[in-house]
Every structure is written in C-alpha cells, then in structure tokens.
mmCIF file of C-alpha atoms in Angstrom:
data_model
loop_
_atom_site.group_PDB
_atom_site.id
_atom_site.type_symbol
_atom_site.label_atom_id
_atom_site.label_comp_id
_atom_site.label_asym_id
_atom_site.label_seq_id
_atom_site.Cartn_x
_atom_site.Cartn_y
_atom_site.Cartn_z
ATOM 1 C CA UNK A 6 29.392 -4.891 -4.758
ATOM 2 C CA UNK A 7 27.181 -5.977 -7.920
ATOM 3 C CA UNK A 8 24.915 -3.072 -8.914
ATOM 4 C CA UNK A 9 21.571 -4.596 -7.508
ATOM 5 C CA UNK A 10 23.161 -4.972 -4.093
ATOM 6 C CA UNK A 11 24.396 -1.486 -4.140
ATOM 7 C CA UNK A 12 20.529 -0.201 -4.598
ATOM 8 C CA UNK A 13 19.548 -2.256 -1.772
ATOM 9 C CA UNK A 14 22.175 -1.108 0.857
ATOM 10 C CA UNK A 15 21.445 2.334 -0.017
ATOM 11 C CA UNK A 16 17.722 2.070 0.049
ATOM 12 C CA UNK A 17 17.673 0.168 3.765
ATOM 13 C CA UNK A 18 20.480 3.139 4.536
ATOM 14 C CA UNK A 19 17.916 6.102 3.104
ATOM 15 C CA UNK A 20 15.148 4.018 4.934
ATOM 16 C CA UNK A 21 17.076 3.634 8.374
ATOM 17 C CA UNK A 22 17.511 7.150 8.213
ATOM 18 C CA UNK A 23 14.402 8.347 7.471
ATOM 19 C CA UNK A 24 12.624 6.606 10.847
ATOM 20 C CA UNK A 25 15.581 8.154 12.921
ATOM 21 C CA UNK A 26 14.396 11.563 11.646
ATOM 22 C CA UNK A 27 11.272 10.883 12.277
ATOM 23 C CA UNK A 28 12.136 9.429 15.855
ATOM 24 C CA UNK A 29 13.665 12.237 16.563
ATOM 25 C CA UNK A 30 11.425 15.312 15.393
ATOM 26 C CA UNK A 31 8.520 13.257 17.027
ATOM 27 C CA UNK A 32 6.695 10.850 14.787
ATOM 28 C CA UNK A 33 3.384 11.053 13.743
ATOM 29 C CA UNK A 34 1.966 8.344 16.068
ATOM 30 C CA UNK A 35 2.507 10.280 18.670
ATOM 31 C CA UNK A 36 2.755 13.768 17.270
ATOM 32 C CA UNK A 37 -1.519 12.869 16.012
ATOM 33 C CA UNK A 38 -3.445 15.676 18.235
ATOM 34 C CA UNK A 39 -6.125 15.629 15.444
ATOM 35 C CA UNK A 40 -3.717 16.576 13.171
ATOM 36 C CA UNK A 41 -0.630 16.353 12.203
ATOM 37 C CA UNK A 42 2.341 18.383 13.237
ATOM 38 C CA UNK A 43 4.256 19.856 10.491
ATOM 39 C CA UNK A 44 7.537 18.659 12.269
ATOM 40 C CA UNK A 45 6.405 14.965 10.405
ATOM 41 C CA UNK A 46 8.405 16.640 7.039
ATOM 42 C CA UNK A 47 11.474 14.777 7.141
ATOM 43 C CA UNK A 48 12.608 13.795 3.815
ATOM 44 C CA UNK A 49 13.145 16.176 0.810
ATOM 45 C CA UNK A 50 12.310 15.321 -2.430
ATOM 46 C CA UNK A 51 15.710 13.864 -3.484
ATOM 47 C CA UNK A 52 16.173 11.557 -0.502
ATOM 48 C CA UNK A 53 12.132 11.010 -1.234
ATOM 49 C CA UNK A 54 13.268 9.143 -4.563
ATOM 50 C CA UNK A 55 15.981 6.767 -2.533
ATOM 51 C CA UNK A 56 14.115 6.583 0.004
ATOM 52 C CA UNK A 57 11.362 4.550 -1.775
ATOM 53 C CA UNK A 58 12.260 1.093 -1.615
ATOM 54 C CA UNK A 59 12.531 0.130 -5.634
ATOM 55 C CA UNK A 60 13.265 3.857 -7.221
ATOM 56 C CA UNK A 61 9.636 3.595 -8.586
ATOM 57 C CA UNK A 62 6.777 2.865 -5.918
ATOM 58 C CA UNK A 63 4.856 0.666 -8.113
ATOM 59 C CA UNK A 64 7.781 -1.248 -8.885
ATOM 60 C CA UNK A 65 9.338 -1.830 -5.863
ATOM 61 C CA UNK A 66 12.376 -3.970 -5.051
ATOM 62 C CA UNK A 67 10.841 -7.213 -3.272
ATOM 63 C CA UNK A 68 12.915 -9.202 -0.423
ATOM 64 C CA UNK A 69 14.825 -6.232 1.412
ATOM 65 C CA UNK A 70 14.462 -7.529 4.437
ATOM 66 C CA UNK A 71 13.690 -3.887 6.214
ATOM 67 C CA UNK A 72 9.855 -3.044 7.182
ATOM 68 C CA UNK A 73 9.083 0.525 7.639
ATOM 69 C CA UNK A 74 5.593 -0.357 9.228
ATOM 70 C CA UNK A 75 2.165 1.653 8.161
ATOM 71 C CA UNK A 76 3.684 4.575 6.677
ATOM 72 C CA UNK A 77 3.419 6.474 3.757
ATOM 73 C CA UNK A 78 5.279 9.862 1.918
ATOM 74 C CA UNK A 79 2.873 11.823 0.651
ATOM 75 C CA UNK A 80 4.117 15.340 -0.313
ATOM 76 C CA UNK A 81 7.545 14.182 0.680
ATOM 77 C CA UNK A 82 6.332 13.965 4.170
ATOM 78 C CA UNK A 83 5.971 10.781 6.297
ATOM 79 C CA UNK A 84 2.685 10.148 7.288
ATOM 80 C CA UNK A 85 1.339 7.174 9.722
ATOM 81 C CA UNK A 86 -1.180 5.358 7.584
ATOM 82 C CA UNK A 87 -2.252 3.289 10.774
ATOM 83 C CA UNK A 88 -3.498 7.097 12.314
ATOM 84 C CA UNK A 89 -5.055 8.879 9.824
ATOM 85 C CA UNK A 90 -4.557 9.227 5.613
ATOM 86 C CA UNK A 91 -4.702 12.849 5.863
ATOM 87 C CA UNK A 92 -5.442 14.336 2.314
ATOM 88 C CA UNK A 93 -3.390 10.549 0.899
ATOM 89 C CA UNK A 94 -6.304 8.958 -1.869
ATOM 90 C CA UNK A 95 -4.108 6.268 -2.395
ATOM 91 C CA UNK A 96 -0.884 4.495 -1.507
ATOM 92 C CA UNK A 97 0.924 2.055 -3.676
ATOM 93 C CA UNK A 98 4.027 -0.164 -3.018
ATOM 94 C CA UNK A 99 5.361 -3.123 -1.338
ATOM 95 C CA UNK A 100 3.724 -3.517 2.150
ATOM 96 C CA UNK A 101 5.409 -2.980 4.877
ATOM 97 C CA UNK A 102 8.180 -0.769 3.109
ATOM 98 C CA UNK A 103 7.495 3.135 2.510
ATOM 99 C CA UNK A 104 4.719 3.423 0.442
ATOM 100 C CA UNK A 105 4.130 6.213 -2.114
ATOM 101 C CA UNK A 106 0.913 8.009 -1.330
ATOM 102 C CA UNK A 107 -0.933 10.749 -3.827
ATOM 103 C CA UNK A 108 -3.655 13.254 -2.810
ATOM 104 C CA UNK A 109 -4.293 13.795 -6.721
ATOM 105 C CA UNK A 110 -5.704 11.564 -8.871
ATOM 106 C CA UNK A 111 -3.827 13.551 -11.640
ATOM 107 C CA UNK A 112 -0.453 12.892 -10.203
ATOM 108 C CA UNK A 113 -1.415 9.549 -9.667
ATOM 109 C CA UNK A 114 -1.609 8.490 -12.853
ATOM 110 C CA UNK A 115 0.961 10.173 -14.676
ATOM 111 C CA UNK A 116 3.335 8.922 -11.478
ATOM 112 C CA UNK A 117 2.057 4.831 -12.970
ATOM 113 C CA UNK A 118 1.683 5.607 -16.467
ATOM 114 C CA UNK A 119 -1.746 5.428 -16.687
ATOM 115 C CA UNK A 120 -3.816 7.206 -19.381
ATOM 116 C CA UNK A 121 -4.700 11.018 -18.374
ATOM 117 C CA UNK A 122 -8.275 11.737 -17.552
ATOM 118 C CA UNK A 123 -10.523 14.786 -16.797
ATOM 119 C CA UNK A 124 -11.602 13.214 -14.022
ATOM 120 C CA UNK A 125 -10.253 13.515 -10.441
ATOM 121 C CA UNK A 126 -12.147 10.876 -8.561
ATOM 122 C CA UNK A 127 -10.128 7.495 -8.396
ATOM 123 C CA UNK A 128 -12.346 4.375 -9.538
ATOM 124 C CA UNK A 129 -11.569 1.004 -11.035
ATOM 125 C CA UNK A 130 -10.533 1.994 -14.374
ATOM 126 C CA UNK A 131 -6.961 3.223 -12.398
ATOM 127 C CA UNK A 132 -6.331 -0.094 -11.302
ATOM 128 C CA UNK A 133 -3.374 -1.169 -13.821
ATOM 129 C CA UNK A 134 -2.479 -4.807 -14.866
ATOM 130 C CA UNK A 135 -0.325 -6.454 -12.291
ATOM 131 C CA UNK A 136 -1.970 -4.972 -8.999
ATOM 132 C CA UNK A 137 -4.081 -6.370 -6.204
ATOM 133 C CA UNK A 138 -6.583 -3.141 -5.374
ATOM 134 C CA UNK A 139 -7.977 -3.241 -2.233
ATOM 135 C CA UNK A 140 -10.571 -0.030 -1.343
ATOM 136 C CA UNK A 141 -11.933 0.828 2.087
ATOM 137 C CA UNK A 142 -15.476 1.616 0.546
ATOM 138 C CA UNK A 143 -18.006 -0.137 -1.777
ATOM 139 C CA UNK A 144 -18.179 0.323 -5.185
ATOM 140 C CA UNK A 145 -14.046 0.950 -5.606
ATOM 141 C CA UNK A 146 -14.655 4.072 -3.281
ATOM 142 C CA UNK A 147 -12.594 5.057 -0.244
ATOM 143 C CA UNK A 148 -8.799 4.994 0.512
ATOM 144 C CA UNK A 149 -6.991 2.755 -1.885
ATOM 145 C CA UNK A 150 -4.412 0.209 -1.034
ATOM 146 C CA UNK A 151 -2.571 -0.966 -3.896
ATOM 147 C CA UNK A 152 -0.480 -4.264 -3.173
ATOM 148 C CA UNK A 153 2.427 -5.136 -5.854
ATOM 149 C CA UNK A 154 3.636 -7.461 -7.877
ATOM 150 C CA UNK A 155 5.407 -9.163 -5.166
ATOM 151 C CA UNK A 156 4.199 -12.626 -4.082
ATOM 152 C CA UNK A 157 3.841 -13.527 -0.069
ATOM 153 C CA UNK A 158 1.112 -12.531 2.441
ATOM 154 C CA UNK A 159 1.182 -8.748 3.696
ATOM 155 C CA UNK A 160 -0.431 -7.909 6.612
ATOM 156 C CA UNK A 161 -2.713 -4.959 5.805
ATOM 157 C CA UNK A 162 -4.593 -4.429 8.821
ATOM 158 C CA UNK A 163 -2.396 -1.823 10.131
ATOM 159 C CA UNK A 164 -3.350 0.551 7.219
ATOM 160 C CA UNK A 165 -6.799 1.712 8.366
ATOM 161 C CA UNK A 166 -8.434 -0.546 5.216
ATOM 162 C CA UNK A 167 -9.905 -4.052 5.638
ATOM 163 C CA UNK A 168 -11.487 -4.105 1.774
ATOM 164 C CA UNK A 169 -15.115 -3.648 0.872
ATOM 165 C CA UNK A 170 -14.229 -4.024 -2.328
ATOM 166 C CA UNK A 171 -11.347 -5.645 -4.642
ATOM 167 C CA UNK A 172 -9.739 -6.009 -7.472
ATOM 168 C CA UNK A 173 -7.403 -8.742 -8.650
ATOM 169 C CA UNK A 174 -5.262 -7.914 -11.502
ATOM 170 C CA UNK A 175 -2.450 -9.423 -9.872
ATOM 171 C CA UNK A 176 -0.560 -12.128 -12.409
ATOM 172 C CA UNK A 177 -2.010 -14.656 -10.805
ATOM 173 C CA UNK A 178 -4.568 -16.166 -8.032
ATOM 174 C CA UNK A 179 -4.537 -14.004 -4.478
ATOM 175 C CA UNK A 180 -6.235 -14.395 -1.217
ATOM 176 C CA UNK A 181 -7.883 -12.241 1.461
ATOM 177 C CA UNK A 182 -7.539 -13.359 4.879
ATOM 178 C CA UNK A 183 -9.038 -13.240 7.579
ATOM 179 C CA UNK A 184 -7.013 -14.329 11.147
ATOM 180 C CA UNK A 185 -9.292 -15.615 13.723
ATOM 181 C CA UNK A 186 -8.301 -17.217 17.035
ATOM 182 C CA UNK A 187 -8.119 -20.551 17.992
ATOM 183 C CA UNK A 188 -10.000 -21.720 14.946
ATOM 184 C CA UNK A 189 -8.565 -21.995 11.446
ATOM 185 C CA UNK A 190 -8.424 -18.754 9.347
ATOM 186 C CA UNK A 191 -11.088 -17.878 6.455
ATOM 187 C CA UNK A 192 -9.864 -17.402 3.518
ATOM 188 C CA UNK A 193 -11.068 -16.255 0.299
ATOM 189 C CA UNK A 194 -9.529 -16.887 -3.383
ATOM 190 C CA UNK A 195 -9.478 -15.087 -6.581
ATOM 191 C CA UNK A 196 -8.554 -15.910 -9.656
ATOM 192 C CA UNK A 197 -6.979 -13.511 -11.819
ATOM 193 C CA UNK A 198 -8.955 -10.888 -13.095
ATOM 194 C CA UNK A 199 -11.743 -11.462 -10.318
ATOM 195 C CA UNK A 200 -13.418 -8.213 -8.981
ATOM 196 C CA UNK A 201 -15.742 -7.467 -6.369
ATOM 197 C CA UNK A 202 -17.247 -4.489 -5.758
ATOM 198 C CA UNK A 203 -19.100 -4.875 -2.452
ATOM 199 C CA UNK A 204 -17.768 -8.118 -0.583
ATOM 200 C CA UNK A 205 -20.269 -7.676 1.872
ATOM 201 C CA UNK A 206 -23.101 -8.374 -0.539
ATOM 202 C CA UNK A 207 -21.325 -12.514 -1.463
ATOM 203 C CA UNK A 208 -22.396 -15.043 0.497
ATOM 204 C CA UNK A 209 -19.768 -15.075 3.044
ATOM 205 C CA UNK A 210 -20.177 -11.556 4.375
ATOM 206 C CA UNK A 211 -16.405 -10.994 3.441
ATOM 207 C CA UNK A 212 -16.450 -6.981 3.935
ATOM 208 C CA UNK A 213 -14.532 -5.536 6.502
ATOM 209 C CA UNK A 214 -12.812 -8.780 7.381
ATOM 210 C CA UNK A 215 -9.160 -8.758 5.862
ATOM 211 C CA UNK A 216 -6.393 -8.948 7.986
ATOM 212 C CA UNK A 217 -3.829 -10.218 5.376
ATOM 213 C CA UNK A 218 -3.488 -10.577 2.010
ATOM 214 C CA UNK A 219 -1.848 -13.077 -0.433
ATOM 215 C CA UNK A 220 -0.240 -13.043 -3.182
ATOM 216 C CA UNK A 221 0.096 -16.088 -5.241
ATOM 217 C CA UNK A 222 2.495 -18.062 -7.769
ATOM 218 C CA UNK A 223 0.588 -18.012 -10.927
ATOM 219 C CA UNK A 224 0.353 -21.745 -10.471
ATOM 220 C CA UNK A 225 -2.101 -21.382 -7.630
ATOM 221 C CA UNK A 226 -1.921 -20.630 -3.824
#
C-alpha cells in the first residue's frame, strides 16, 4: 500500500475508533448537563496525534472521505463544538474532520509556527497566510474558526459561529454563504487578502448569516 494510502487508512481507523469510544462512554451531546462530563476523555495524547486527520491540524490531509461532525480535541479530549466550546479559543483544521482546538493563545501559536507574543488574547495578527478566519464576534473577537487550505464548501453552521467578522488569507477567492429556502442562496465573495471586521456594518447586513463557506480555485469561484 503506497505510503500516502497507508496514512489515510490509519487516520479513518484512529478516527472510527475514536467516535466508538465516545459512543460508548456517552458523548458529549448528550452527556451536556451544563457541563461536560469528564467521561468525554477518550483519546490519549499519542492516539491524539493519529487521530488528527493530516498529522498536523493546520495541514490536514484533504479528500478522506470520513466526517467526524462538529467536534473538536482540545486537551486530548473530544469536545462537541455544536454544544458548547468550553475553555476551546480556537479550532483549526479541515471541516468536518477532528479539529484541533487550543484554550491558549501561547500554545496556539507555537502549535502553527507563528511568531511568540506576550500577549494572550487571539486577534488578527494570528491569522497565518493560507487560512480563511472566520470569528464569532466583531472586531476578530470571539471563538475562532479557522478553515484550511482545502478547496470545496464546508458547512460551518454546526460549529456555534456564523462570522461577524473575516479574514481571507486563503490562496485564492472564497465565499460565505448563506442557504435560504426556496429562493436562491446569497452569497458573498472575497478576494484574496479581503478582511472584514464587522460584516454587519457592509451594506448587505452579512453578520450572523453564514451557513457555508467556500473555498475557491485561485482562478475564481
């Protein structure tokens, strides 16, 4: 089996497993009492590193094929992003796989190689080239969905964060969506590099209206 095959198998295997554990010690959709029960812990930290689809969660290995749903592994434990972010800042990774989630700005950035900073609050300037940002606040504030390097619409409404504001550093054009019923969808483009930091403040009232996102081919959408 050619090496990049092998990773795959064993990363839908490590996922597969990890939603059985979870199945069975109660998952956190319906273990959520107003908080969490600790019985959510189901990975340790070496299946934690197989476990994330890609090795690296802001690199992650595009096309699998599995879906995980809205969940997250912060502090190796699996948390239901559609429920409640618990302590997570921000989650990065390939939607609807595993994504990686930090509740330290710190361990953040030295997890993406960005520059250290004496500063614990996330804002823009941790946005790295190649992402789409999407924060549930104004003013890159809020819990922070990071979207990656992986072209094709994600649904992100499941993860408790329709976008106030946005940041495309994607490698090319991207679209938020917004799916409405029996009338066309609105959509709204961005170039690369675009950035908005209160979408409710444009013109077409775009806050809190994301449903899906887009990612583009750098030839346009």
């Amino acid at each position: 089996m050619p090496r990049a095959s092998a990773h795959l198998a064993r990363s839908a295997v490590a996922l597969s497993m990890a939603l059985a554990l979870l199945a069975a010690s109660g998952s956190p959709a319906t273990a959520h009492s107003g908080a969490y029960a600790e019985s959510a812990t189901v990975l340790t930290t070496s299946d934690a590193d197989t476990a994330i689809v890609g090795r690296d969660a802001h690199q992650p290995t595009s096309g699998t094929g599995s879906s995980t749903g809205p969940f997250g592994l912060l502090n190796n434990k699996v948390i239901d992003l559609s429920k409640d972010w618990r302590e997570a800042k921000v989650c990065t990774g390939e939607l609807s796989t595993l994504l990686r989630c930090y509740d330290s700005a710190t361990e953040y950035r030295a997890s993406v190689g960005l520059p250290a900073r004496d500063v614990e609050i996330l804002d823009k300037n941790d946005c790295s080239s190649g992402w789409l940002c999407l924060w549930d606040d104004a003013n890159y504030r809020g819990h922070w969905l990071v979207a990656v390097r992986y072209e094709g619409t994600h649904d992100i409404a499941p993860y408790q964060n329709r976008a106030n504001s946005v940041w495309n550093r994607y490698d090319g054009p991207a679209q938020l969506i917004d799916v409405r019923t029996l009338q066309p969808d609105d959509t709204k483009t961005m170039g690369t590099g675009y950035a908005y930091p209160d979408l409710g403040a444009l013109n077409d009232r775009f806050n809190n209206r994301t449903d899906k996102v887009k990612l583009c081919d750098p030839r346009g959408c």
